[in-house]
CSV table of C-alpha atoms and ligand atoms in Angstrom, one decimal:
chain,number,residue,atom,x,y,z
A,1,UNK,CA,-49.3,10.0,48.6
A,2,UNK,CA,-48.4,11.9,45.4
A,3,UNK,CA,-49.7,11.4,41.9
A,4,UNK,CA,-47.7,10.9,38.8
A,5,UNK,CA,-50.6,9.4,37.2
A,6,UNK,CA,-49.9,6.3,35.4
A,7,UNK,CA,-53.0,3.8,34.2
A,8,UNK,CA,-54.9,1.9,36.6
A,9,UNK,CA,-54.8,-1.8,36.6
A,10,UNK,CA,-57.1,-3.3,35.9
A,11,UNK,CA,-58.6,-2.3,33.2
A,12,UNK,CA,-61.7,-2.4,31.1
A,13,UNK,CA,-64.5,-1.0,28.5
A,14,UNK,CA,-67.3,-1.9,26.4
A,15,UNK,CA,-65.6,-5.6,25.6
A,16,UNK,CA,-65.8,-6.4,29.0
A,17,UNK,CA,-69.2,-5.2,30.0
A,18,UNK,CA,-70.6,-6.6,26.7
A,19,UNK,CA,-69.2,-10.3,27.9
A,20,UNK,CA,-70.4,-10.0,31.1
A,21,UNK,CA,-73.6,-9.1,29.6
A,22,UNK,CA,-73.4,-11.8,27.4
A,23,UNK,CA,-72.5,-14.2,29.9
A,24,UNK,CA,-75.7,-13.1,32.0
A,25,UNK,CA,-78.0,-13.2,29.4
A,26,UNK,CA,-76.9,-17.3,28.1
A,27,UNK,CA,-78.9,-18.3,31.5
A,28,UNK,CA,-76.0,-20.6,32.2
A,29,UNK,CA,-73.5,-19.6,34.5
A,30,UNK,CA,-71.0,-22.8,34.4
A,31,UNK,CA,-69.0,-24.3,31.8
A,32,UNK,CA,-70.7,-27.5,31.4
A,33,UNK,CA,-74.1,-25.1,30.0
A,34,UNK,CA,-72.6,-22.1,28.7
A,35,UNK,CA,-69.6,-21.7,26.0
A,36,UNK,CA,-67.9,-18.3,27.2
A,37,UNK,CA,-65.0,-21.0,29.1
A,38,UNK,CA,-64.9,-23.2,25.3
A,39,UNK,CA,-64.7,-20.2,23.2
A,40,UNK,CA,-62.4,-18.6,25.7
A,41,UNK,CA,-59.9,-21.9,25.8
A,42,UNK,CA,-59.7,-22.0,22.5
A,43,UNK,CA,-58.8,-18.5,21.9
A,44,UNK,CA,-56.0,-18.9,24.2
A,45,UNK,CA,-54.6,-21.8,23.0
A,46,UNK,CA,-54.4,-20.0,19.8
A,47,UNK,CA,-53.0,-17.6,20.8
A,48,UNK,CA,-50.1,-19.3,22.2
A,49,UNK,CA,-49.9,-21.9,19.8
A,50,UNK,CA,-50.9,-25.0,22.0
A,51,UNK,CA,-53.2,-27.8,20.9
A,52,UNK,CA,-55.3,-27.1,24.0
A,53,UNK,CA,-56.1,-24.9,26.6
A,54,UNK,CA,-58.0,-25.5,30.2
A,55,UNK,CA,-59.2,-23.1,32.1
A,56,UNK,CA,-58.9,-23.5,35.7
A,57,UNK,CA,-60.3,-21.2,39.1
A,58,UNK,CA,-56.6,-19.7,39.6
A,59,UNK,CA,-52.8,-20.1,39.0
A,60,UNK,CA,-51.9,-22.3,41.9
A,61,UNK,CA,-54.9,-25.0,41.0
A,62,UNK,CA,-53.4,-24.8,37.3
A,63,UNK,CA,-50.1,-25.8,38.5
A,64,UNK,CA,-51.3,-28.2,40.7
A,65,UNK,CA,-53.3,-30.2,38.3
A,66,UNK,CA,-50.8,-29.7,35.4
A,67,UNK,CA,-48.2,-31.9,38.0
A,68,UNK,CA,-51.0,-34.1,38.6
A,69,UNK,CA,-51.7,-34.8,34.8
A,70,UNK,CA,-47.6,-35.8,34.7
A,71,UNK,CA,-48.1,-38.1,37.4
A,72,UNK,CA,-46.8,-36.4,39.9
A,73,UNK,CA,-48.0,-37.7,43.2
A,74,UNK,CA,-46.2,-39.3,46.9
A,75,UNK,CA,-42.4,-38.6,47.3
A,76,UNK,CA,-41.6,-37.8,43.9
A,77,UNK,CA,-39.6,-34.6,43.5
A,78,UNK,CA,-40.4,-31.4,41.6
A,79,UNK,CA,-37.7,-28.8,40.8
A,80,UNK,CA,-38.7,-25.8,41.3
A,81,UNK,CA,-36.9,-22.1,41.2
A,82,UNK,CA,-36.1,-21.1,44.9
A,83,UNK,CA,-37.1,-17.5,43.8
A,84,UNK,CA,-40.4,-17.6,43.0
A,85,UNK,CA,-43.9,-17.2,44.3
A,86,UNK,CA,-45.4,-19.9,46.8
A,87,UNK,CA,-47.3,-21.6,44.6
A,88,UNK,CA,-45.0,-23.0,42.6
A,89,UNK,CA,-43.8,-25.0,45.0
A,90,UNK,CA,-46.4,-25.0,46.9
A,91,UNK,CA,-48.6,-26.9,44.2
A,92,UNK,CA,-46.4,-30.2,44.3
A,93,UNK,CA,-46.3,-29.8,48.0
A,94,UNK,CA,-50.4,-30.3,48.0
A,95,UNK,CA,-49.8,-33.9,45.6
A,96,UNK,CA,-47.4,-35.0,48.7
A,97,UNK,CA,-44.4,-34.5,46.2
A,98,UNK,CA,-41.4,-33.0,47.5
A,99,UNK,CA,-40.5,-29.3,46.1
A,100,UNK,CA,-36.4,-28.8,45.5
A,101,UNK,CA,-35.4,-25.5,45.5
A,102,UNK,CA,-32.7,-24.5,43.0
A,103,UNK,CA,-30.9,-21.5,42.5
A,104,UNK,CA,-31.7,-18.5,40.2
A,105,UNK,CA,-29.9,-16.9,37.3
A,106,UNK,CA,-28.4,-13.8,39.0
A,107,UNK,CA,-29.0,-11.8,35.9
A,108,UNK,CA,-32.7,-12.7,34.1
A,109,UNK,CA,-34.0,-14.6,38.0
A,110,UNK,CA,-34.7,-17.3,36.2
A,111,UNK,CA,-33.8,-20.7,37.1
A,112,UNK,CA,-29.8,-21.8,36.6
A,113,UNK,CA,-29.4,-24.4,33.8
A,114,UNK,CA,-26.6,-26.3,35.9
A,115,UNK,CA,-27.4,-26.1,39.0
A,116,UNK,CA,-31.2,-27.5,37.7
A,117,UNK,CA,-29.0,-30.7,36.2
A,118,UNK,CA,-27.4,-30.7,39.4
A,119,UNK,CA,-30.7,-31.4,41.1
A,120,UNK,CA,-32.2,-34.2,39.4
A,121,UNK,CA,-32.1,-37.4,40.7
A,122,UNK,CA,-33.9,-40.8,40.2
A,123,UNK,CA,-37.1,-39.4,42.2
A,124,UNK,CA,-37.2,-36.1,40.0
A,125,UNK,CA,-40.1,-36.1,38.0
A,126,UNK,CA,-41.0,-32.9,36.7
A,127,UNK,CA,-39.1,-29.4,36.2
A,128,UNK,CA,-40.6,-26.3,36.8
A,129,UNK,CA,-38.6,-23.5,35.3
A,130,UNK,CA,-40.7,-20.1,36.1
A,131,UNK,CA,-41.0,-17.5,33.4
A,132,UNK,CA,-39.8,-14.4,35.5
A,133,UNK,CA,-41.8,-11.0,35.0
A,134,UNK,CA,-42.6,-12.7,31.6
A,135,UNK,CA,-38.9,-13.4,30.5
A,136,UNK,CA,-38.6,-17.0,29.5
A,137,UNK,CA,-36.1,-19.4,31.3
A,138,UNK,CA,-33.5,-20.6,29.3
A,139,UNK,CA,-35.6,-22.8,26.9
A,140,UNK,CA,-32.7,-24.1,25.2
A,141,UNK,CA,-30.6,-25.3,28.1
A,142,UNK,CA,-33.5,-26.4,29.8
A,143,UNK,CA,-35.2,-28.1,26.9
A,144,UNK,CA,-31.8,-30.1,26.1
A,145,UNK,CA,-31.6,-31.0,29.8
A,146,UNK,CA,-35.2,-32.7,29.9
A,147,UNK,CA,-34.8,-34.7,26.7
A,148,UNK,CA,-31.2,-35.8,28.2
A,149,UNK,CA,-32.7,-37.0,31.8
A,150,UNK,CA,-36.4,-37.5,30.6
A,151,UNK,CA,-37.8,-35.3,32.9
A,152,UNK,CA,-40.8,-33.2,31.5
A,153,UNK,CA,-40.5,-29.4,31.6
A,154,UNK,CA,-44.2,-27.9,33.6
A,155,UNK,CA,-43.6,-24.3,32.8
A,156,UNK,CA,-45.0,-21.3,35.2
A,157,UNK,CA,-46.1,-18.6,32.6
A,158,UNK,CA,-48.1,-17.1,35.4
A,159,UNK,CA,-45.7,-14.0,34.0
A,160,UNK,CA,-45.7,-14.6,30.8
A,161,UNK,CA,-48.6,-14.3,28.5
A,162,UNK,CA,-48.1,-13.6,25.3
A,163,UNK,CA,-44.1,-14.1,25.6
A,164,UNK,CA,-41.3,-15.7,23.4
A,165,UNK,CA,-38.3,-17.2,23.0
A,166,UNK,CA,-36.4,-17.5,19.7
A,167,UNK,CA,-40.0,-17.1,18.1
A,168,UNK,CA,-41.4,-19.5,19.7
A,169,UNK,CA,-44.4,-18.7,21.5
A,170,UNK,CA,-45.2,-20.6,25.3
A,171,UNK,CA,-47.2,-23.1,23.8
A,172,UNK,CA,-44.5,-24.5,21.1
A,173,UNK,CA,-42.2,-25.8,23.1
A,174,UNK,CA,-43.9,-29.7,23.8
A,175,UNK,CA,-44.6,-29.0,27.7
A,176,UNK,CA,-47.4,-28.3,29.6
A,177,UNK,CA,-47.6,-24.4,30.8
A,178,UNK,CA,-49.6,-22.6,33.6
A,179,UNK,CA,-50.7,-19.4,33.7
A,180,UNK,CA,-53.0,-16.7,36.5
A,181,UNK,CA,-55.4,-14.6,35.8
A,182,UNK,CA,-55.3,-13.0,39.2
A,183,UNK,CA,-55.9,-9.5,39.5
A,184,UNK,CA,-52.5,-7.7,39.1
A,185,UNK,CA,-51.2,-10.4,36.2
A,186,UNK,CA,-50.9,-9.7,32.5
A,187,UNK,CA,-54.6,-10.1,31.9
A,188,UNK,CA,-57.1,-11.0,35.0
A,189,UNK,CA,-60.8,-11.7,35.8
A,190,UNK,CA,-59.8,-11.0,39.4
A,191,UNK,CA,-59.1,-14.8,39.6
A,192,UNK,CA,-58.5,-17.4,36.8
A,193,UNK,CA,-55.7,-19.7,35.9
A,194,UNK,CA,-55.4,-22.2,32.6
A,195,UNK,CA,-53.1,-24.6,31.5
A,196,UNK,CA,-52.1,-25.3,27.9
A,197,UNK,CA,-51.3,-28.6,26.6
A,198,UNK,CA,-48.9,-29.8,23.6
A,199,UNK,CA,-51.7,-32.7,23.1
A,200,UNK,CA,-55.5,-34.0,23.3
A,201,UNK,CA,-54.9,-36.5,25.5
A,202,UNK,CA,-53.5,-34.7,28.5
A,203,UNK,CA,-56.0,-32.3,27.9
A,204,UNK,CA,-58.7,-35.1,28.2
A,205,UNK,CA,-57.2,-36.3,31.5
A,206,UNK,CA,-56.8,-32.7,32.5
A,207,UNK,CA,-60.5,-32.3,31.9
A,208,UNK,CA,-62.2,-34.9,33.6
A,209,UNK,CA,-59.5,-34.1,36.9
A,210,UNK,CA,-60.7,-30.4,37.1
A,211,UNK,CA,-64.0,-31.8,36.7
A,212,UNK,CA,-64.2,-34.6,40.0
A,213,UNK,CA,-63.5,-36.9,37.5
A,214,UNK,CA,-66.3,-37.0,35.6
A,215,UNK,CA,-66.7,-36.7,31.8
A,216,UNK,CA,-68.2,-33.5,29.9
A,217,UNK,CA,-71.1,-36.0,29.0
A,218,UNK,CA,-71.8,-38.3,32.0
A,219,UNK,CA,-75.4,-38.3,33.7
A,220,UNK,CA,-74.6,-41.6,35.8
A,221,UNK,CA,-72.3,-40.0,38.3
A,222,UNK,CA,-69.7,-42.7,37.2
A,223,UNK,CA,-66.3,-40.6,38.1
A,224,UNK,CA,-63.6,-41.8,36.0
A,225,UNK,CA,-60.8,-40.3,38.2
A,226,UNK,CA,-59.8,-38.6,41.0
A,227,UNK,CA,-59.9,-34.7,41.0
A,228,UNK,CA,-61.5,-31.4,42.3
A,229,UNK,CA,-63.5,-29.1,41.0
A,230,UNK,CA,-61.3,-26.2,39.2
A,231,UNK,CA,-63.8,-25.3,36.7
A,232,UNK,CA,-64.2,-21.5,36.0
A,233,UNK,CA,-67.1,-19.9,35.0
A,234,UNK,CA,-68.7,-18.0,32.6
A,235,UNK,CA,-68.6,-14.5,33.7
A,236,UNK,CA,-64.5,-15.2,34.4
A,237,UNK,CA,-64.1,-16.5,31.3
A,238,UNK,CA,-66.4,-13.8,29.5
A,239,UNK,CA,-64.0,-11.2,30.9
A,240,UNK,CA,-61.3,-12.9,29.6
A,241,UNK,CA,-61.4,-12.9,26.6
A,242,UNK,CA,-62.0,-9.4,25.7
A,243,UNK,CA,-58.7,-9.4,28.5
A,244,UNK,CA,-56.8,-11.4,25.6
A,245,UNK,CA,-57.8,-8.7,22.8
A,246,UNK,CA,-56.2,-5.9,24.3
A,247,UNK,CA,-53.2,-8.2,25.3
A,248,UNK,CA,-51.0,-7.9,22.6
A,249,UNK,CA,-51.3,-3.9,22.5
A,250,UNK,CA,-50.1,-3.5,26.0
A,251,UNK,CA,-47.0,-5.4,25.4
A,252,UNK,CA,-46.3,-3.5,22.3
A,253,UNK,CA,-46.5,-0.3,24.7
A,254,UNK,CA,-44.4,-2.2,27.4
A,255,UNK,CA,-41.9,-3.2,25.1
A,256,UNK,CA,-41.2,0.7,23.7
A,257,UNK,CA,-41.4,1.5,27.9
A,258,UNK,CA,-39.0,-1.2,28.9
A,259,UNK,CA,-35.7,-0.6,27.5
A,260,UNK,CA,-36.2,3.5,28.3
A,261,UNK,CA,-36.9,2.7,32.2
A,262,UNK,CA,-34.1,-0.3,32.3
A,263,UNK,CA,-31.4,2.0,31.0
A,264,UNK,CA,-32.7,5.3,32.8
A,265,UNK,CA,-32.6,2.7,36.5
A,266,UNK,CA,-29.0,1.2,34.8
A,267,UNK,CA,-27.6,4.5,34.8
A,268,UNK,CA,-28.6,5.5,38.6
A,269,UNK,CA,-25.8,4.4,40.7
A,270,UNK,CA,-25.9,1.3,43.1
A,271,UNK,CA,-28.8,0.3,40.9
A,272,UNK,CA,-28.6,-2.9,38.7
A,273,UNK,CA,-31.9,-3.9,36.5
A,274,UNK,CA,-32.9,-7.4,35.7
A,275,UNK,CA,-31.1,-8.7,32.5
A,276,UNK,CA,-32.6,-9.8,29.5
A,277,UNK,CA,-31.4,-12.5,27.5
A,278,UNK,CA,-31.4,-11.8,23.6
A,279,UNK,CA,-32.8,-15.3,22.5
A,280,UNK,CA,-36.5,-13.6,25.0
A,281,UNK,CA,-37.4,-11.8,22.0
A,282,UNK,CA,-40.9,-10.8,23.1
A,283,UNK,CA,-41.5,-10.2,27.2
A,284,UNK,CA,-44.6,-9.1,28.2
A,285,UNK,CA,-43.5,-7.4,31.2
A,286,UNK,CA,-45.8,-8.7,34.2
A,287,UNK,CA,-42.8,-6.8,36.8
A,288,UNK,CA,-39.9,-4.4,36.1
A,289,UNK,CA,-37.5,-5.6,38.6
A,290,UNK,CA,-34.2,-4.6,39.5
A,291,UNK,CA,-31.5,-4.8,42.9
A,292,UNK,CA,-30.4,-2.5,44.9
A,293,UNK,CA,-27.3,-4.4,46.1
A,294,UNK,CA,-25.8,-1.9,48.8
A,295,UNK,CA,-29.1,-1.6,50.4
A,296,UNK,CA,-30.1,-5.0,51.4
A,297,UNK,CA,-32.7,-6.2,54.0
A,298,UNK,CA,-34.3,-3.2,55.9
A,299,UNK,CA,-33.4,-0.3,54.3
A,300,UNK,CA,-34.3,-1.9,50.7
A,301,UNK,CA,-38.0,-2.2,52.8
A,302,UNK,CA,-37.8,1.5,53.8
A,303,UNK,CA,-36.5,2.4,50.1
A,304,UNK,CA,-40.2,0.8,48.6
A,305,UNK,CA,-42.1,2.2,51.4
A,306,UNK,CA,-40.4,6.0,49.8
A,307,UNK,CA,-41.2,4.8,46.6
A,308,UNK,CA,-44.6,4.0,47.3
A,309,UNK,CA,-45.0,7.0,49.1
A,310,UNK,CA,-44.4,9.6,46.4
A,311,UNK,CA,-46.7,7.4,43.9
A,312,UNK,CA,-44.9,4.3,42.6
A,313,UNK,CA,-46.3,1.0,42.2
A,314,UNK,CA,-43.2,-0.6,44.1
A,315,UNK,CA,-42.8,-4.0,46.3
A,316,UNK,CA,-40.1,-6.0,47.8
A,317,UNK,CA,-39.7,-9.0,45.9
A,318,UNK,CA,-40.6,-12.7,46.7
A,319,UNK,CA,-39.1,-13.9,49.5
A,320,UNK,CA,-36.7,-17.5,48.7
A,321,UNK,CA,-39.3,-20.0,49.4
A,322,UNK,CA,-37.5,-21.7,52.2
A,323,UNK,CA,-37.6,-18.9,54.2
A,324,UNK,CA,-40.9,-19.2,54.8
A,325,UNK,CA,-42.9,-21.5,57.2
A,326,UNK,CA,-45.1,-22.9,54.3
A,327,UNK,CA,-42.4,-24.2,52.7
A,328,UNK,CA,-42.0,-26.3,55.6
A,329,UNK,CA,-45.2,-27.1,57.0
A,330,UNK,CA,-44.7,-30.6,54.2
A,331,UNK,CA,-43.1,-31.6,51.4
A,332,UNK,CA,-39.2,-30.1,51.9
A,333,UNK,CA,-36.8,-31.8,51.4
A,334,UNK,CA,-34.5,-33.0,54.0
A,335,UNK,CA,-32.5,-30.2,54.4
A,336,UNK,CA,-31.9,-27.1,56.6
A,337,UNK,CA,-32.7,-23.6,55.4
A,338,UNK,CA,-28.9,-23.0,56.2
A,339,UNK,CA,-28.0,-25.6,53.4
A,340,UNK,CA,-30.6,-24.7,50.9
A,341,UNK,CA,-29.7,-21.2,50.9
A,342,UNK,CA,-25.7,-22.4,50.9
A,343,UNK,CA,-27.1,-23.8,47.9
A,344,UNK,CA,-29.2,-20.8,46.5
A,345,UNK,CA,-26.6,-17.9,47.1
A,346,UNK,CA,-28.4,-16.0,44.3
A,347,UNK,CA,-32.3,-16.3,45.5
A,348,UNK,CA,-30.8,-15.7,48.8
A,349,UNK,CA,-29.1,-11.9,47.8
A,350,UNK,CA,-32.5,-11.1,45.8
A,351,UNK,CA,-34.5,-11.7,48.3
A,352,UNK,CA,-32.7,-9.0,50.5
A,353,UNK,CA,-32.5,-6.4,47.8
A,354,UNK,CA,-35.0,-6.6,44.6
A,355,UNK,CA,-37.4,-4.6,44.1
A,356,UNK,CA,-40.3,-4.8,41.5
A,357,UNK,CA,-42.7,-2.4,40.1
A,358,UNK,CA,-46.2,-3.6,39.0
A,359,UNK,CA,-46.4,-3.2,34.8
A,360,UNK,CA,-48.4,-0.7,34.6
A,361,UNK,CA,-45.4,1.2,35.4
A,362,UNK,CA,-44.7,0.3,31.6
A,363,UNK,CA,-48.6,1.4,30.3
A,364,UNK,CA,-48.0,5.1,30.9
A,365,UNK,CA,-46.3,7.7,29.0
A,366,UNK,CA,-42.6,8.2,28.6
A,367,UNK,CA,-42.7,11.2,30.4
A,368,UNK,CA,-44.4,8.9,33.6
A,369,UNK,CA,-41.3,6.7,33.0
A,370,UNK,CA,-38.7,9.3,33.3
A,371,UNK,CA,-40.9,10.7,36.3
A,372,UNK,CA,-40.0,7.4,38.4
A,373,UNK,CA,-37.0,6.7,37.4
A,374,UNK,CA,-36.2,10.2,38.8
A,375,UNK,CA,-38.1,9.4,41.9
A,376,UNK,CA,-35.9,6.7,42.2
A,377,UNK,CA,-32.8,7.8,41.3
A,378,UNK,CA,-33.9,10.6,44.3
A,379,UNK,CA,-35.1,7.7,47.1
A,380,UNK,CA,-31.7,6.0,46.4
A,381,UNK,CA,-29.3,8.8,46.7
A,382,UNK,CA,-31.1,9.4,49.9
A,383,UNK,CA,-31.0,6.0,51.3
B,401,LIG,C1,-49.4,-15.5,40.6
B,401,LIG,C2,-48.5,-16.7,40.5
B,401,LIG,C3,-49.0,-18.0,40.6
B,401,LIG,C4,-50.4,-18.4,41.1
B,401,LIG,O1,-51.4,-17.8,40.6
B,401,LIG,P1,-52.8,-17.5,41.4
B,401,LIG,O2,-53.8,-17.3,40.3
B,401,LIG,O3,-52.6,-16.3,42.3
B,401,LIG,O4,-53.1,-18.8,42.2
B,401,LIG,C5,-48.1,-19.0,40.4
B,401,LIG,N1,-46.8,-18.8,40.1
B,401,LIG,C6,-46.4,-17.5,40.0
B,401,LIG,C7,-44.9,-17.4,39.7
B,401,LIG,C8,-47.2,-16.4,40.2
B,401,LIG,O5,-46.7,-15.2,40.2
């Protein structure tokens, strides 16, 4: 294994040991006795210009009780990108909805405006468009298409912290959004998720779900609704939110690293980088992706294993969720994999040959970018 030296991930200093410290020293270790979770919420809701924030264990629980907060529950549908990570289908699959893959924008991987309208029907009650490496879906389109059918937007921003879209920031769009703080994401406690909220109420109901039930206040035991116990705690949430105060200056040094490795891969033949739309006018850059179209399948798997070899941070990419037995196990829709992916022609080719390196690809120099981009201009032309 060669070493071309680029940041470790995650990382850390004084901000984080002095909230863990903190953290240890308030004697309370939950949420419901300490206020590292409160003061963390509200600094992320800031920050992303929602009326609320909830912190949550992880991503998948986040998505899960967002969907349960819109009502989501026993044969109702969810659309959800057929290129994405489990979770987010798998999280409306756990409510005993049905997940309904749709196909993927073959240029940003984000899910397709038509073929979404396409997929709603009467039992369709929420859409989950899925913020790709931190690019935001087609807002717009997607936004128009959920006030036409009244079907509320759940965004995944597990990618996308700190990302916008015309200006707008995650939080300013009137949906709920979902986000991970697992430990390769944009900013991580090893584990963590939140949601955001565009109002107080949901938040409330939010709140007492992640809680069993059961009000900030109560001493009676009187559960008010169903639920689980998602709370984070302190020491999570401690870490946090020195995580969110260096957030902003590692997508400043993404962004400058971005465009300088998507043109240096765009000009190695047979390689084709994701696309970004011009209205995604701040991406955070959780994954640089791109496709390797003539080497699909196998060799695309040998191709990473080179590439990971000589020191880059490099996986295959998610695998179309129906292509896996999860997806199956309860909650698909009546359908065969044949005709979902008859359906999904664009997941289907990314799934065979997209790559993705982690981001802190992006944190190191620009000398480190040119350094893999050579390395895989040099593992292509010898594939
Ligand atoms: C990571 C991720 C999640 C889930 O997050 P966890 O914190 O790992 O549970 C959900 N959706 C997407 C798209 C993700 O990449």
């Amino acid at each position: 294994m060669s070493d071309i030296g680029l940041p470790e991930w995650p990382q850390y200093d004084e901000r984080e040991r002095a909230g863990l410290i903190r953290a240890l020293e308030q004697g309370q270790w939950w949420r419901l006795g300490g206020g590292e979770v409160d003061a963390f919420e509200r600094e992320f809701a800031e920050y992303h210009g929602a009326e609320h924030a909830l912190a949550v264990t992880n991503g998948t629980h986040a998505l899960e009780l967002a969907l349960q907060v819109l009502g989501v529950g026993p044969g109702d549908e969810v659309v959800v990108p057929a290129f994405t990570f489990i979770s987010s289908s798998q999280a409306a699959q756990r409510l005993g909805a049905v997940a309904v893959p749709v196909d993927i924008d073959p240029e940003t991987y984000c899910l397709d405006v038509a073929a979404t309208e396409a997929a709603i029907g009467p039992r369709t009650k929420a859409i989950m468009p899925v913020h790709m490496a931190g690019q935001l879906a087609d807002m717009d389109g997607l936004g128009k298409l959920s006030d036409a059918s009244g079907v509320p937007l759940i965004q995944d921003a597990a990618h996308a912290h700190g990302a916008r879209w015309n200006g707008r920031r995650v939080g300013e769009f009137g949906s709920i959004a979902s986000f991970s703080f697992q430990n390769g994401k944009l900013m991580t406690a090893g584990e963590g998720g939140a949601v955001t909220f565009p109002d107080r109420e949901s938040y409330e109901e939010a709140f007492l779900r992640h809680s069993c039930g059961r009000p900030r206040e109560d001493r009676g035991y009187w559960h008010r609704t169903s639920g689980s116990n998602f709370r984070l705690n302190e020491f999570s949430a401690a870490v946090l939110r020195a995580q969110l105060s260096r957030l902003d200056e590692q997508i400043e040094t993404r962004e400058r690293r971005a465009p300088v490795l998507a043109r240096l891969l765009g000009e190695i033949p047979g390689v084709v980088p994701q696309g970004r739309d011009p209205r995604a006018d701040r991406v955070p850059h959780y994954m640089a992706m791109f496709r390797v179209p003539g080497l699909a399948g196998e060799r695309r798997d040998a191709l990473v294993d080179t590439l990971v070899a000589r020191g880059v941070p490099a996986f295959v990419v998610f695998r179309a969720i129906y292509r896996t037995n999860a997806f199956w196990e309860t909650g698909a829709p009546d359908a065969t994999v044949e005709e979902l992916a008859a359906r999904c022609p664009n997941a289907e080719a990314i799934t065979d040959d997209g790559i993705w390196l982690h981001h802190r690809t992006l944190l190191g120099t620009e000398e480190q970018v040119h350094r893999v981009a050579e390395i895989v201009a040099e593992a292509v032309a010898a594939s």
